[in-house]
XYZ file of C-alpha atoms in Angstrom:
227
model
C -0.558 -5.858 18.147
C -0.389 -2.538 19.907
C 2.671 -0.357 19.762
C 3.284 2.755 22.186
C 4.426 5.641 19.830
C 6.896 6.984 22.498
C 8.909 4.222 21.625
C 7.531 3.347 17.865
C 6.912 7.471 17.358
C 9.935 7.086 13.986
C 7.779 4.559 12.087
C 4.889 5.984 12.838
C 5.614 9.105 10.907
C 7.323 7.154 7.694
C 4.315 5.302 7.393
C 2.176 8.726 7.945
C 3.534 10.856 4.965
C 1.528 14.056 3.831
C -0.492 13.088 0.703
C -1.692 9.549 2.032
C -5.208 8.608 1.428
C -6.586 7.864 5.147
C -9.930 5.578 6.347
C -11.955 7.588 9.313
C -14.900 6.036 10.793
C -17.065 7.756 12.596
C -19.904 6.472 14.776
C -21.893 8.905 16.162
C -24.874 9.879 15.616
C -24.846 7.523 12.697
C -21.858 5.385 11.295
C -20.044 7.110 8.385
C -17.052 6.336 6.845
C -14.547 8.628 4.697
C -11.366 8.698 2.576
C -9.824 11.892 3.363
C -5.928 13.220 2.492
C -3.442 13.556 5.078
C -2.342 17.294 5.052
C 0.502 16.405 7.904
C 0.841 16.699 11.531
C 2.115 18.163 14.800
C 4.329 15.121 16.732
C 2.175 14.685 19.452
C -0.599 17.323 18.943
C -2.796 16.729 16.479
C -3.208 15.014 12.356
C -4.632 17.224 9.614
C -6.745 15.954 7.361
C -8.850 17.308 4.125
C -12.352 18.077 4.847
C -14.559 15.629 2.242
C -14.220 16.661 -0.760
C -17.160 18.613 -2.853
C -19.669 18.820 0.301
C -21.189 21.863 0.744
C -21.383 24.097 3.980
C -23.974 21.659 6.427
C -22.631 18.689 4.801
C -21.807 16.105 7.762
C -21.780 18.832 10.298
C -23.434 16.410 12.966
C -20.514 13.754 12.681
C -17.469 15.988 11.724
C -17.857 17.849 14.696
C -15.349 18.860 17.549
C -15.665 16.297 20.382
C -16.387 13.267 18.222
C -14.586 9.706 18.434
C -13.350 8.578 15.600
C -11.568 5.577 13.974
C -8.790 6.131 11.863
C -7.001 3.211 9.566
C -4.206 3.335 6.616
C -2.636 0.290 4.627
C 1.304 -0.043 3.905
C 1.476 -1.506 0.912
C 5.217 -2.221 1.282
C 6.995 -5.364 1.899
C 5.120 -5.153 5.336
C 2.079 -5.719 4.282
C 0.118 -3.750 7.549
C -3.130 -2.877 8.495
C -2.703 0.046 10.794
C -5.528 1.209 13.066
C -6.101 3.924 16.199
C -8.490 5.624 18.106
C -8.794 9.622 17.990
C -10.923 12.571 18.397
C -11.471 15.240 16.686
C -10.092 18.147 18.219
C -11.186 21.318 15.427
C -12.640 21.898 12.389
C -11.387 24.774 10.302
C -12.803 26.556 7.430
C -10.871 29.840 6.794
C -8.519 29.111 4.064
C -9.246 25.768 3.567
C -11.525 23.101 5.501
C -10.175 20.727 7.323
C -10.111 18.273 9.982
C -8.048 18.408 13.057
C -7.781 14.984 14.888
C -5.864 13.816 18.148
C -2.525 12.686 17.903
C -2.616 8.869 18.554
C -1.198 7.460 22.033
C -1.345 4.012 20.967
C -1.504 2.036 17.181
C -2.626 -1.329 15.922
C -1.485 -2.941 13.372
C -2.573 -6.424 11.626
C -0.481 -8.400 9.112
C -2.549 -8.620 5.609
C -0.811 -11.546 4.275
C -1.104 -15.364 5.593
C 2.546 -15.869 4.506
C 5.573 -13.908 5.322
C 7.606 -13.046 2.395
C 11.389 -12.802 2.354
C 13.435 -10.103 0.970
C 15.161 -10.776 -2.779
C 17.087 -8.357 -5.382
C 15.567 -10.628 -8.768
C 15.627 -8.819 -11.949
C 12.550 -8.953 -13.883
C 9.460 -7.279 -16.562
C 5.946 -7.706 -16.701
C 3.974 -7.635 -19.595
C 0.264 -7.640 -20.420
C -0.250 -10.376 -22.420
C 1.958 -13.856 -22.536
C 3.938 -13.852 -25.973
C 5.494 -10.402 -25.872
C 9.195 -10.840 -26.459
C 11.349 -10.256 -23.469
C 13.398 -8.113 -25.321
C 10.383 -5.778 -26.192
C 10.189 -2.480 -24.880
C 6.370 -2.973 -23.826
C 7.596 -4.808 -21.127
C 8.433 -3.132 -17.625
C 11.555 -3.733 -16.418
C 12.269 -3.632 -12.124
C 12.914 -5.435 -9.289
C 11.399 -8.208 -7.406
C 11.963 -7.176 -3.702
C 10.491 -9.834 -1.987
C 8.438 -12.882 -2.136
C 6.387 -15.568 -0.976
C 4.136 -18.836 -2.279
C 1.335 -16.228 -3.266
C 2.702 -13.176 -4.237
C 5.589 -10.673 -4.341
C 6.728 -6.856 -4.735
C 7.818 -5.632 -8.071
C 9.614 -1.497 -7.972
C 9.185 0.117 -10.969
C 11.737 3.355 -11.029
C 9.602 6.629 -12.239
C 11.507 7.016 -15.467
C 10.494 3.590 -17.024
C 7.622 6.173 -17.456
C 4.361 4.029 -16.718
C 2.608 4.605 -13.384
C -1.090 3.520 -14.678
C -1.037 0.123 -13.834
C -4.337 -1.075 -12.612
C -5.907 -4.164 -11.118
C -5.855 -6.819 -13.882
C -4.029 -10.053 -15.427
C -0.283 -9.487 -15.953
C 2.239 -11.841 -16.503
C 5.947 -11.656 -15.015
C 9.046 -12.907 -16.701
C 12.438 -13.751 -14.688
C 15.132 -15.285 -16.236
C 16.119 -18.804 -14.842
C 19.837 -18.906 -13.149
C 19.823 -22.877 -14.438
C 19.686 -21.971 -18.841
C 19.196 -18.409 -18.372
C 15.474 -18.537 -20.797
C 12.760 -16.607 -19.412
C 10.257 -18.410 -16.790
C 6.519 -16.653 -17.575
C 4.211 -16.775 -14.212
C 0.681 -15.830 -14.618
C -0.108 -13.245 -12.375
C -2.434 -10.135 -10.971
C -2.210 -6.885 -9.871
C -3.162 -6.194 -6.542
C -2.409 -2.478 -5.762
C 0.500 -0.136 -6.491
C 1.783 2.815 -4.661
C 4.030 5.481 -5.243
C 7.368 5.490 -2.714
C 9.907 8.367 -3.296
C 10.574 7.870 -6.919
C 9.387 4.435 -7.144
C 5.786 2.406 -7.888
C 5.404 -0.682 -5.829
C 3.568 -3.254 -7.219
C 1.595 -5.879 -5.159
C 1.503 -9.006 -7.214
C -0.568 -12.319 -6.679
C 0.631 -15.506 -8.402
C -1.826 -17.686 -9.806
C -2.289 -20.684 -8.378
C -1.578 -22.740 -10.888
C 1.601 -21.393 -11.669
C 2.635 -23.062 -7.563
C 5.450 -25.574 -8.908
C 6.891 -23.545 -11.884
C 7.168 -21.280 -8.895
C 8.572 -23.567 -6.469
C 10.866 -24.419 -9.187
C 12.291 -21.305 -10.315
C 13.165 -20.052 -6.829
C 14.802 -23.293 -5.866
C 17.435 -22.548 -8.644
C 17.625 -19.538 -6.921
C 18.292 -21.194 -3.476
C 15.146 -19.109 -2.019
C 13.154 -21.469 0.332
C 9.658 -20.014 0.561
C 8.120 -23.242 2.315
């Protein structure tokens, strides 16, 4: 779906904060792709980006080059769940202090949902663990919020002073208490990504699929339809 920034200009620069890792795709002469670092922007000039890191002075020269067409994408991991794409050029390359890459400010954006269901804003306590018997009382466990869900996943926040921002893509399992006898309901689970938001860490969790009715069941008590 393509948005005009004129009138979508706002939510293009939330999403676009200095710091964020960015996908450019270059084509010409030969297709290259890199991750670089946002360094910020000029609204409706120009995006600066890092220069690749550890290449040395005649390193991509003949696709990082001023002229060039280039493909730019970025995920939001948020409760949006967004693919965001545009077209650009690259407008400079600087080298004096620091190298980096100068591209056209976007006139247009698309942006594809990553999920196949939508998932509804909630406010459920709960803690993760790494493995299945840890006590919920245990201070292994992270404690946050659930801030939305769906059939296949949700988002869990993690304030920065519960003091553990190294999660990583494996097996977890999440504990919410039940409203109906208030005992903890355990739902295998994995870690998708995480990203840092202000002082928060989002955490993009997939339920397993055979955890589907406990599921179904816990959120009806609840009263969250997710069908």
């Amino acid at each position: 779906m393509a948005e005009n920034l004129s009138d979508k200009n706002n939510k293009f620069l939330l999403d676009l904060l200095p710091g964020k890792l960015i996908d450019i795709q270059l084509n010409n002469p030969i297709q290259m792709r890199f991750k670089l670092t946002l360094i910020g922007y000029d609204v409706g000039k120009y995006l600066i980006l890092k220069y690749p890191a550890q290449s040395g002075k005649n390193d991509y020269i003949d696709v990082l080059t001023e002229g060039n067409g280039a493909i730019v994408r970025y995920i939001i991991e948020d409760e949006r769940g967004e693919c965001v794409a545009f077209s650009t050029t690259i407008l400079a390359i600087s080298f004096r202090p620091e190298r980096l890459v100068y591209l056209a400010y976007p006139k247009n954006v698309e942006s594809r949902q990553l999920r196949e269901t939508n998932r509804l804003r909630t406010h459920i306590p709960a803690k993760i663990s790494l493995n299945k018997n840890y006590n919920l009382e245990s201070e292994n466990l992270l404690h946050g919020l659930i801030i939305d869900i769906s059939p296949s996943g949700c988002r869990f926040v993690i304030h920065v002073s519960s003091g553990f921002l190294a999660l990583k893509r494996r097996q977890v399992f999440v504990h919410i208490i039940s409203p109906l006898d208030s005992k903890p309901v355990i739902i295998s689970s994995f870690i998708r990504n995480n990203q840092m938001k202000d002082n928060k860490l989002n955490v993009g969790i997939e339920f397993s699929p055979d955890e589907q009715f406990k599921l179904h069941e816990l959120l009806n008590a609840y009263s969250i339809d997710i069908d």
